[in-house]
mmCIF file of C-alpha atoms in Angstrom:
data_model
loop_
_atom_site.group_PDB
_atom_site.id
_atom_site.type_symbol
_atom_site.label_atom_id
_atom_site.label_comp_id
_atom_site.label_asym_id
_atom_site.label_seq_id
_atom_site.Cartn_x
_atom_site.Cartn_y
_atom_site.Cartn_z
ATOM 1 C CA MET A 39 -5.783 -189.920 81.045
ATOM 2 C CA ALA A 40 -2.459 -191.163 79.687
ATOM 3 C CA ILE A 41 -3.197 -191.221 75.954
ATOM 4 C CA LEU A 42 -0.772 -190.764 73.075
ATOM 5 C CA GLU A 43 -1.679 -191.359 69.422
ATOM 6 C CA ASP A 44 -4.817 -193.431 70.121
ATOM 7 C CA VAL A 45 -2.977 -195.599 72.665
ATOM 8 C CA GLU A 46 -3.970 -195.443 76.333
ATOM 9 C CA VAL A 47 -2.107 -196.976 79.258
ATOM 10 C CA LYS A 48 -3.640 -197.569 82.701
ATOM 11 C CA ILE A 49 -2.451 -199.002 86.008
ATOM 12 C CA ILE A 50 -5.117 -201.415 87.264
ATOM 13 C CA LEU A 51 -5.525 -202.761 90.799
ATOM 14 C CA LYS A 52 -5.595 -206.514 90.496
ATOM 15 C CA ARG A 53 -8.080 -207.182 93.318
ATOM 16 C CA SER A 54 -10.754 -204.653 92.363
ATOM 17 C CA GLY A 55 -10.071 -204.399 88.644
ATOM 18 C CA GLN A 56 -10.373 -200.598 88.877
ATOM 19 C CA PRO A 57 -7.811 -198.231 87.353
ATOM 20 C CA LEU A 58 -5.784 -196.005 89.649
ATOM 21 C CA VAL A 59 -6.777 -192.350 89.620
ATOM 22 C CA GLU A 60 -4.263 -190.329 87.621
ATOM 23 C CA TYR A 61 -3.009 -186.883 88.671
ATOM 24 C CA ASP A 62 -1.094 -184.369 86.591
ATOM 25 C CA ASN A 63 2.466 -183.411 87.475
ATOM 26 C CA PRO A 64 2.149 -180.572 90.028
ATOM 27 C CA ASP A 65 5.596 -179.153 89.314
ATOM 28 C CA PRO A 66 5.105 -175.934 87.313
ATOM 29 C CA GLU A 67 8.671 -176.219 85.993
ATOM 30 C CA ALA A 68 8.226 -179.757 84.677
ATOM 31 C CA VAL A 69 8.757 -180.019 80.927
ATOM 32 C CA THR A 70 7.215 -182.935 79.031
ATOM 33 C CA LYS A 71 8.953 -183.999 75.839
ATOM 34 C CA ASP A 72 7.190 -184.754 72.600
ATOM 35 C CA ARG A 73 5.273 -188.048 72.641
ATOM 36 C CA GLU A 74 5.665 -188.412 76.372
ATOM 37 C CA VAL A 75 3.117 -188.206 79.169
ATOM 38 C CA GLU A 76 3.620 -188.163 82.950
ATOM 39 C CA LYS A 77 1.051 -189.003 85.620
ATOM 40 C CA TYR A 78 1.013 -189.556 89.389
ATOM 41 C CA VAL A 79 -0.931 -192.434 90.936
ATOM 42 C CA GLU A 80 -1.602 -193.501 94.521
ATOM 43 C CA ALA A 81 0.228 -196.612 95.754
ATOM 44 C CA LYS A 82 -0.879 -198.805 98.630
ATOM 45 C CA THR A 83 1.544 -201.212 100.288
ATOM 46 C CA GLU A 84 1.363 -204.806 98.981
ATOM 47 C CA ALA A 85 -1.394 -203.916 96.491
ATOM 48 C CA GLU A 86 -0.908 -205.960 93.314
ATOM 49 C CA PHE A 87 -1.359 -204.202 90.001
ATOM 50 C CA THR A 88 -1.391 -204.869 86.272
ATOM 51 C CA ILE A 89 -0.589 -202.702 83.267
ATOM 52 C CA GLN A 90 -3.356 -202.285 80.715
ATOM 53 C CA ILE A 91 -2.680 -201.130 77.145
ATOM 54 C CA ILE A 92 -5.612 -200.120 74.946
ATOM 55 C CA LEU A 93 -5.179 -199.600 71.213
ATOM 56 C CA LYS A 94 -8.202 -197.570 70.256
ATOM 57 C CA ALA A 95 -10.176 -197.916 67.051
ATOM 58 C CA GLY A 96 -8.459 -195.897 64.333
ATOM 59 C CA PHE A 97 -4.908 -196.605 65.535
ATOM 60 C CA ASN A 98 -2.707 -196.895 62.473
ATOM 61 C CA PHE A 99 -0.004 -199.568 62.368
ATOM 62 C CA HIS A 100 1.686 -197.964 59.324
ATOM 63 C CA ASP A 101 2.865 -201.235 57.804
ATOM 64 C CA ALA A 102 4.091 -202.558 61.156
ATOM 65 C CA ASP A 103 3.454 -206.151 62.221
ATOM 66 C CA GLY A 104 2.610 -205.204 65.797
ATOM 67 C CA VAL A 105 3.525 -203.042 68.779
ATOM 68 C CA ASP A 106 6.347 -203.721 71.204
ATOM 69 C CA VAL A 107 5.525 -202.937 74.856
ATOM 70 C CA HIS A 108 8.635 -202.326 76.952
ATOM 71 C CA VAL A 109 8.047 -202.014 80.724
ATOM 72 C CA ASN A 110 10.599 -200.597 83.133
ATOM 73 C CA ILE A 111 9.833 -200.375 86.879
ATOM 74 C CA ASP A 112 12.215 -198.599 89.282
ATOM 75 C CA GLY A 113 14.911 -198.713 86.642
ATOM 76 C CA GLY A 114 14.667 -202.491 86.198
ATOM 77 C CA THR A 115 13.631 -203.831 82.813
ATOM 78 C CA LEU A 116 10.884 -206.436 82.685
ATOM 79 C CA LYS A 117 10.234 -208.805 79.819
ATOM 80 C CA ARG A 118 9.134 -207.158 76.582
ATOM 81 C CA HIS A 119 5.892 -208.145 74.902
ATOM 82 C CA VAL A 120 4.942 -207.860 71.246
ATOM 83 C CA PHE A 121 1.222 -207.660 70.449
ATOM 84 C CA GLN A 122 0.147 -208.494 66.926
ATOM 85 C CA PRO A 123 -3.460 -207.949 65.852
ATOM 86 C CA LYS A 124 -5.361 -210.465 63.769
ATOM 87 C CA PRO A 125 -5.876 -209.446 60.123
ATOM 88 C CA GLU A 126 -9.649 -209.257 60.548
ATOM 89 C CA TYR A 127 -9.196 -206.413 63.039
ATOM 90 C CA LEU A 128 -7.520 -204.164 60.446
ATOM 91 C CA THR A 129 -8.764 -202.317 57.414
ATOM 92 C CA LEU A 130 -7.493 -203.756 54.157
ATOM 93 C CA ASN A 131 -5.721 -200.691 52.800
ATOM 94 C CA SER A 132 -4.757 -198.315 55.606
ATOM 95 C CA GLY A 133 -3.861 -200.787 58.406
ATOM 96 C CA LYS A 134 -6.097 -199.029 60.910
ATOM 97 C CA LEU A 135 -7.865 -200.804 63.725
ATOM 98 C CA LEU A 136 -11.584 -201.356 63.305
ATOM 99 C CA GLN A 137 -12.192 -201.720 67.049
ATOM 100 C CA ASP A 138 -10.497 -201.253 70.394
ATOM 101 C CA LEU A 139 -7.919 -203.861 71.344
ATOM 102 C CA MET A 140 -6.881 -204.334 74.981
ATOM 103 C CA PHE A 141 -3.767 -206.065 76.271
ATOM 104 C CA ILE A 142 -2.948 -206.689 79.924
ATOM 105 C CA LYS A 143 0.551 -207.197 81.231
ATOM 106 C CA SER A 144 0.218 -208.799 84.654
ATOM 107 C CA THR A 145 3.236 -211.098 85.026
ATOM 108 C CA SER A 146 6.867 -211.419 84.054
ATOM 109 C CA GLN A 147 9.102 -214.428 83.735
ATOM 110 C CA PHE A 148 12.618 -214.691 85.105
ATOM 111 C CA LYS A 149 15.266 -217.299 85.699
ATOM 112 C CA ARG A 150 16.748 -217.967 89.155
ATOM 113 C CA GLY A 151 19.472 -220.563 89.093
ATOM 114 C CA GLU A 152 18.184 -223.281 86.786
ATOM 115 C CA GLU A 153 14.493 -222.693 87.517
ATOM 116 C CA TRP A 154 12.017 -220.368 85.808
ATOM 117 C CA TYR A 155 9.367 -218.407 87.697
ATOM 118 C CA SER A 156 6.386 -216.231 86.910
ATOM 119 C CA THR A 157 5.839 -213.159 89.100
ATOM 120 C CA SER A 158 3.135 -210.551 89.520
ATOM 121 C CA TYR A 159 3.655 -206.906 90.423
ATOM 122 C CA ALA A 160 2.984 -205.111 93.728
ATOM 123 C CA PHE A 161 3.852 -201.900 95.556
ATOM 124 C CA GLY A 162 6.344 -202.559 98.342
ATOM 125 C CA PRO A 163 7.164 -200.210 101.245
ATOM 126 C CA ALA A 164 10.206 -198.006 100.782
ATOM 127 C CA SER A 165 13.079 -198.681 103.175
ATOM 128 C CA VAL A 166 15.670 -195.970 103.874
ATOM 129 C CA ASP A 167 19.181 -197.144 104.743
ATOM 130 C CA GLU A 168 20.857 -194.550 106.956
ATOM 131 C CA ASP A 169 24.293 -196.045 106.247
ATOM 132 C CA LEU A 170 23.825 -196.028 102.475
ATOM 133 C CA HIS A 171 25.736 -193.273 100.708
ATOM 134 C CA LEU A 172 25.512 -193.566 96.923
ATOM 135 C CA ASP A 173 27.810 -191.724 94.574
ATOM 136 C CA LYS A 174 26.400 -188.846 92.587
ATOM 137 C CA ALA A 175 25.838 -190.795 89.347
ATOM 138 C CA VAL A 176 23.942 -193.663 90.996
ATOM 139 C CA LEU A 177 21.950 -191.259 93.163
ATOM 140 C CA GLN A 178 20.911 -189.249 90.118
ATOM 141 C CA LYS A 179 19.761 -192.442 88.391
ATOM 142 C CA GLN A 180 17.675 -193.449 91.389
ATOM 143 C CA LEU A 181 16.163 -189.973 91.626
ATOM 144 C CA VAL A 182 14.828 -190.462 88.094
ATOM 145 C CA SER A 183 13.848 -194.126 88.218
ATOM 146 C CA LEU A 184 12.709 -195.119 91.733
ATOM 147 C CA GLY A 185 8.991 -194.940 92.367
ATOM 148 C CA SER A 186 8.182 -194.951 88.657
ATOM 149 C CA ILE A 187 6.624 -197.200 86.027
ATOM 150 C CA LEU A 188 7.811 -196.507 82.490
ATOM 151 C CA VAL A 189 5.914 -198.005 79.538
ATOM 152 C CA LYS A 190 7.475 -197.484 76.111
ATOM 153 C CA ILE A 191 5.477 -198.489 73.027
ATOM 154 C CA GLU A 192 6.877 -198.793 69.506
ATOM 155 C CA ARG A 193 5.687 -200.111 66.168
ATOM 156 C CA VAL A 194 7.853 -203.055 65.106
ATOM 157 C CA LYS A 195 8.517 -205.325 62.164
ATOM 158 C CA SER A 196 9.165 -209.020 62.811
ATOM 159 C CA TYR A 197 12.042 -210.927 61.196
ATOM 160 C CA ALA A 198 12.954 -214.602 61.419
ATOM 161 C CA GLU A 199 15.992 -215.491 63.507
ATOM 162 C CA LYS A 200 18.760 -217.472 61.841
ATOM 163 C CA ALA A 201 18.713 -219.876 64.770
ATOM 164 C CA PRO A 202 16.445 -220.221 67.822
ATOM 165 C CA CYS A 203 17.559 -217.867 70.588
ATOM 166 C CA GLN A 204 17.335 -218.867 74.244
ATOM 167 C CA ARG A 205 15.726 -216.380 76.593
ATOM 168 C CA THR A 206 17.873 -214.868 79.340
ATOM 169 C CA GLY A 207 15.156 -214.273 81.949
ATOM 170 C CA LYS A 208 16.954 -211.613 83.980
ATOM 171 C CA GLU A 209 15.288 -210.995 87.335
ATOM 172 C CA ALA A 210 13.934 -207.489 87.878
ATOM 173 C CA LEU A 211 15.266 -205.247 90.635
ATOM 174 C CA GLN A 212 12.966 -205.056 93.639
ATOM 175 C CA ASN A 213 12.807 -203.769 97.228
ATOM 176 C CA GLN A 214 15.739 -201.459 96.621
ATOM 177 C CA LYS A 215 17.198 -199.626 99.627
ATOM 178 C CA LEU A 216 16.914 -195.852 99.498
ATOM 179 C CA ASP A 217 19.546 -193.265 100.254
ATOM 180 C CA LYS A 218 18.156 -190.795 102.816
ATOM 181 C CA LYS A 219 18.726 -188.007 100.284
ATOM 182 C CA LEU A 220 15.847 -189.463 98.253
ATOM 183 C CA ILE A 221 13.356 -188.372 100.923
ATOM 184 C CA VAL A 222 13.133 -184.975 99.224
ATOM 185 C CA LYS A 223 11.493 -186.759 96.259
ATOM 186 C CA SER A 224 8.756 -188.113 98.563
ATOM 187 C CA ILE A 225 9.431 -191.679 97.414
ATOM 188 C CA SER A 226 7.171 -193.793 99.609
ATOM 189 C CA HIS A 227 7.135 -197.164 97.810
ATOM 190 C CA THR A 228 9.320 -199.376 95.638
ATOM 191 C CA PHE A 229 8.621 -202.217 93.239
ATOM 192 C CA GLN A 230 7.971 -205.626 94.776
ATOM 193 C CA ALA A 231 7.757 -208.745 92.634
ATOM 194 C CA ILE A 232 5.587 -211.480 94.115
ATOM 195 C CA THR A 233 6.605 -214.987 93.121
ATOM 196 C CA THR A 234 3.429 -216.779 92.075
ATOM 197 C CA ALA A 235 4.481 -220.044 90.448
ATOM 198 C CA ARG A 236 7.322 -222.089 89.072
ATOM 199 C CA ILE A 237 7.003 -222.571 85.331
ATOM 200 C CA GLY A 238 8.695 -224.513 82.592
ATOM 201 C CA GLU A 239 11.411 -223.032 80.460
ATOM 202 C CA PRO A 240 9.924 -220.737 77.792
ATOM 203 C CA ARG A 241 10.303 -221.647 74.170
ATOM 204 C CA PRO A 242 13.285 -220.128 72.351
ATOM 205 C CA ARG A 243 12.638 -217.029 70.275
ATOM 206 C CA THR A 244 12.389 -217.674 66.575
ATOM 207 C CA THR A 245 11.750 -214.063 65.541
ATOM 208 C CA LYS A 246 13.231 -210.721 66.388
ATOM 209 C CA GLU A 247 11.473 -207.376 66.321
ATOM 210 C CA LEU A 248 12.958 -204.141 65.060
ATOM 211 C CA ARG A 249 11.436 -200.724 65.408
ATOM 212 C CA LEU A 250 9.723 -199.408 62.340
ATOM 213 C CA LYS A 251 11.976 -196.943 60.598
ATOM 214 C CA GLY A 252 10.928 -193.348 60.228
ATOM 215 C CA LYS A 253 8.673 -191.059 62.234
ATOM 216 C CA TYR A 254 6.002 -193.712 62.796
ATOM 217 C CA GLY A 255 8.247 -196.071 64.736
ATOM 218 C CA LYS A 256 7.824 -194.447 68.143
ATOM 219 C CA VAL A 257 4.340 -194.333 69.621
ATOM 220 C CA GLY A 258 5.243 -192.786 72.955
ATOM 221 C CA LYS A 259 6.476 -193.065 76.539
ATOM 222 C CA TYR A 260 4.097 -193.280 79.486
ATOM 223 C CA LYS A 261 5.595 -192.562 82.890
ATOM 224 C CA PHE A 262 3.677 -193.119 86.125
ATOM 225 C CA PHE A 263 5.078 -191.922 89.460
ATOM 226 C CA TYR A 264 3.526 -193.953 92.278
ATOM 227 C CA ARG A 265 3.368 -192.364 95.745
ATOM 228 C CA SER A 266 1.420 -192.753 98.975
ATOM 229 C CA HIS A 267 -1.681 -190.652 99.665
ATOM 230 C CA THR A 268 0.264 -188.480 102.105
ATOM 231 C CA ALA A 269 3.085 -187.958 99.597
ATOM 232 C CA LEU A 270 0.590 -186.936 96.903
ATOM 233 C CA GLN A 271 -0.848 -184.348 99.278
ATOM 234 C CA TYR A 272 2.635 -183.149 100.115
ATOM 235 C CA LEU A 273 3.499 -182.778 96.432
ATOM 236 C CA GLY A 274 0.269 -180.938 95.723
ATOM 237 C CA CYS A 275 -1.288 -183.553 93.439
ATOM 238 C CA ILE A 276 -4.353 -183.811 95.645
ATOM 239 C CA PRO A 277 -5.623 -181.136 98.037
ATOM 240 C CA THR A 278 -5.361 -181.526 101.769
ATOM 241 C CA THR A 279 -8.446 -181.226 103.953
ATOM 242 C CA PRO A 280 -8.808 -178.425 104.849
ATOM 243 C CA GLU A 281 -6.845 -176.468 102.264
ATOM 244 C CA PRO A 282 -3.584 -175.218 103.805
ATOM 245 C CA ILE A 283 -3.151 -171.541 104.551
ATOM 246 C CA LEU A 284 0.320 -170.460 103.539
ATOM 247 C CA ILE A 285 2.631 -168.281 105.569
ATOM 248 C CA SER A 286 1.752 -165.357 103.322
ATOM 249 C CA GLY A 287 -1.883 -165.648 104.434
ATOM 250 C CA ARG A 288 -3.111 -166.334 100.909
ATOM 251 C CA ALA A 289 -4.537 -169.503 99.382
ATOM 252 C CA PRO A 290 -2.337 -171.465 96.927
ATOM 253 C CA ALA A 291 -4.552 -170.502 94.002
ATOM 254 C CA ASP A 292 -3.795 -166.817 94.604
ATOM 255 C CA LEU A 293 0.001 -167.176 94.405
ATOM 256 C CA THR A 294 2.180 -166.679 91.374
ATOM 257 C CA ASP A 295 4.274 -169.573 90.063
ATOM 258 C CA LYS A 296 7.405 -168.127 91.658
ATOM 259 C CA GLU A 297 5.681 -167.733 95.029
ATOM 260 C CA LYS A 298 4.376 -171.293 94.806
ATOM 261 C CA ILE A 299 7.895 -172.614 94.240
ATOM 262 C CA GLU A 300 9.174 -170.675 97.262
ATOM 263 C CA GLU A 301 6.328 -171.966 99.411
ATOM 264 C CA ILE A 302 6.967 -175.539 98.246
ATOM 265 C CA ARG A 303 10.620 -175.247 99.240
ATOM 266 C CA ARG A 304 9.685 -173.830 102.634
ATOM 267 C CA LEU A 305 7.081 -176.522 103.286
ATOM 268 C CA ARG A 306 9.532 -179.249 102.280
ATOM 269 C CA ALA A 307 12.096 -177.914 104.742
ATOM 270 C CA GLU A 308 9.451 -177.816 107.485
ATOM 271 C CA ALA A 309 8.355 -181.336 106.619
ATOM 272 C CA MET A 310 11.923 -182.633 106.912
ATOM 273 C CA THR A 311 12.243 -180.940 110.323
ATOM 274 C CA LEU A 312 8.976 -182.496 111.466
ATOM 275 C CA ASN A 313 10.170 -185.889 110.249
ATOM 276 C CA ASP A 314 13.379 -185.541 112.269
ATOM 277 C CA ASN A 315 11.400 -184.570 115.383
ATOM 278 C CA ALA A 316 9.021 -187.448 114.868
ATOM 279 C CA ASN A 317 11.919 -189.894 114.589
ATOM 280 C CA SER A 318 13.430 -188.535 117.832
ATOM 281 C CA GLN A 319 10.093 -188.836 119.636
ATOM 282 C CA ARG A 320 9.685 -192.351 118.289
ATOM 283 C CA VAL A 321 12.990 -193.357 119.891
ATOM 284 C CA ASP A 322 11.919 -191.808 123.219
ATOM 285 C CA ILE A 323 8.612 -193.656 123.081
ATOM 286 C CA GLN A 324 10.389 -196.947 122.447
ATOM 287 C CA ARG A 325 12.602 -196.381 125.497
ATOM 288 C CA LEU A 326 9.577 -195.601 127.666
ATOM 289 C CA MET A 327 7.831 -198.713 126.427
ATOM 290 C CA GLN A 328 10.847 -200.822 127.360
ATOM 291 C CA ALA A 329 10.943 -199.245 130.840
ATOM 292 C CA ASN A 330 7.210 -199.902 131.259
ATOM 293 C CA GLN A 331 7.703 -203.527 130.278
ATOM 294 C CA ILE A 332 10.439 -203.953 132.902
ATOM 295 C CA GLN A 333 8.244 -202.273 135.547
ATOM 296 C CA ALA A 334 5.286 -204.481 134.625
ATOM 297 C CA GLN A 335 7.506 -207.557 134.942
ATOM 298 C CA LYS A 336 8.628 -206.502 138.437
ATOM 299 C CA LEU A 337 5.029 -205.868 139.496
ATOM 300 C CA GLN A 338 4.064 -209.325 138.295
ATOM 301 C CA GLU A 339 6.922 -210.905 140.238
ATOM 302 C CA SER A 340 5.794 -208.995 143.356
ATOM 303 C CA ALA A 341 2.222 -210.198 142.887
ATOM 304 C CA ASN A 342 3.446 -213.795 142.587
ATOM 305 C CA LEU A 343 5.403 -213.465 145.864
ATOM 306 C CA ASN A 344 2.340 -212.020 147.635
ATOM 307 C CA GLU A 345 0.296 -215.000 146.473
ATOM 308 C CA LYS A 346 2.898 -217.412 147.880
ATOM 309 C CA ILE A 347 2.968 -215.519 151.218
ATOM 310 C CA ALA A 348 -0.837 -215.635 151.444
ATOM 311 C CA ALA A 349 -0.783 -219.382 150.736
ATOM 312 C CA LEU A 350 1.758 -219.941 153.538
ATOM 313 C CA HIS A 351 -0.334 -217.903 156.001
ATOM 314 C CA SER A 352 -3.369 -219.976 155.127
ATOM 315 C CA ALA A 353 -1.422 -223.215 155.648
ATOM 316 C CA LEU A 354 -0.148 -222.065 159.090
ATOM 317 C CA GLY A 355 -3.654 -221.049 160.178
ATOM 318 C CA SER A 356 -5.082 -224.481 159.390
ATOM 319 C CA MET A 357 -2.477 -226.134 161.662
ATOM 320 C CA GLY A 358 -4.231 -224.788 164.869
ATOM 321 C CA ASN A 359 -6.812 -227.634 164.857
ATOM 322 C CA ILE A 360 -4.192 -230.363 164.917
ATOM 323 C CA THR A 361 -3.734 -232.096 168.383
ATOM 324 C CA THR A 362 -0.109 -232.911 167.830
ATOM 325 C CA PRO A 363 1.921 -230.544 169.991
ATOM 326 C CA VAL A 364 3.894 -228.046 168.199
ATOM 327 C CA THR A 365 7.453 -227.648 169.315
ATOM 328 C CA THR A 366 8.267 -224.102 170.304
ATOM 329 C CA PRO A 367 11.104 -222.881 168.214
ATOM 330 C CA ILE A 368 14.353 -222.552 170.121
ATOM 331 C CA PRO A 369 15.701 -219.046 170.017
ATOM 332 C CA MET A 370 19.094 -218.468 168.600
ATOM 333 C CA ILE A 371 21.824 -218.072 171.221
ATOM 334 C CA SER A 372 24.411 -215.447 170.635
ATOM 335 C CA SER A 373 28.011 -216.563 170.549
ATOM 336 C CA VAL A 374 28.889 -213.690 172.893
ATOM 337 C CA LYS A 375 29.320 -214.883 176.502
ATOM 338 C CA ARG A 376 26.719 -213.211 178.671
ATOM 339 C CA GLU A 377 27.256 -212.237 182.362
ATOM 340 C CA ARG A 378 25.020 -213.893 184.848
ATOM 341 C CA VAL A 379 22.760 -211.330 186.546
ATOM 342 C CA LYS A 380 21.603 -211.913 190.069
ATOM 343 C CA GLN A 381 17.867 -211.816 190.326
ATOM 344 C CA GLU A 382 16.606 -209.158 192.718
ATOM 345 C CA PRO A 383 13.427 -209.735 194.721
ATOM 346 C CA ASN A 384 10.362 -208.182 193.340
ATOM 347 C CA GLU A 385 8.693 -205.879 195.878
ATOM 348 C CA ASP A 386 5.369 -205.872 194.101
ATOM 349 C CA ASP A 387 5.078 -209.631 194.257
ATOM 350 C CA ALA A 388 2.594 -210.778 196.952
ATOM 351 C CA THR A 389 4.449 -213.984 197.601
ATOM 352 C CA PRO A 390 7.285 -213.386 200.075
ATOM 353 C CA PRO A 391 10.666 -214.369 198.962
ATOM 354 C CA ARG A 392 11.646 -217.884 199.776
ATOM 355 C CA ALA A 393 13.834 -218.132 202.837
ATOM 356 C CA VAL A 394 17.250 -219.385 202.218
ATOM 357 C CA LYS A 395 18.319 -222.089 204.710
ATOM 358 C CA ARG A 396 21.706 -221.314 206.048
ATOM 359 C CA SER A 397 23.936 -223.948 207.563
ATOM 360 C CA LYS A 398 25.099 -223.453 211.134
ATOM 361 C CA PRO A 399 28.715 -222.656 211.700
ATOM 362 C CA GLU A 400 30.765 -225.470 213.044
ATOM 363 C CA PHE A 401 32.744 -224.731 216.251
ATOM 364 C CA VAL A 402 35.802 -226.698 217.290
ATOM 365 C CA THR A 403 36.322 -227.180 221.080
ATOM 366 C CA LEU A 404 39.852 -226.990 222.190
ATOM 367 C CA ASP A 405 40.965 -228.871 225.311
ATOM 368 C CA ASP A 406 43.033 -227.042 227.879
#
């Protein structure tokens, strides 16, 4: 559980109302600073979530007026919220809570143009841009911030503003494109803000909150890394089924920390190679699918022609019962001049050849 100084933070699925299961950081070299806690949670695409803050009984405000909850998702700052308990919830002298208090942060307000909107939070699919090449400073910032939910809680004192202050309503970053170098961090999702409703302009701020001075000002930082189920298995947060057998032939539990790090590096390199092969096969499959579609189209055209031919044959067959004489088609005559061939008598024919009547020669008598 993500608990610091009697304050617990949870990520809750909006539809089911159940908190996401939290996993410890699997990196043996990870160092957590004082008053900070890191957890991994499973993200599902387009699943809406809320952030729940629980101040447990016994939490001491130390003369503060309330707690300031500052939420940062994927490096983008969302609207801050200040929660102030009612006096009846506190002890008279020490300022400790008499009972648990729960606050839920489910929406943020932002300004787009001249209109104000209220949005809820969801996990969006990560999109890698092959043509995106970020400089080293920006890439390092994304390596730290993308795929993370940071909740910072402080004790604050409230002071009256000299004049009402208009709210800026900056829109949070969402659906950020990833540099392909970020694949090594197994980032599978990014923050997606879902616009729910148009709202009226919020009232101007009349108070400002400053962090309580001294060691009691900071309560803590809660950082949640959200990843897909497959990415959590890859990182080692949750076991695979069955448990993998490493190249050394030993189970992960039997390896030293140094051997685990070497195996993690090797498995990451193999995973990147498999990803490249899978992408290449995906392209080949798409080409085959396109060729199959073209072939199917040609087969359909052939079937349509066969149907037309069959219909014509049927129509010609039905014309045999009609009494109207059918004109025999005249054969085409070649443009080449043909020689006339004299017909020879046929010896096999029983009918004798027709006699040809010859004319008698005319004689001229000459007188002596």
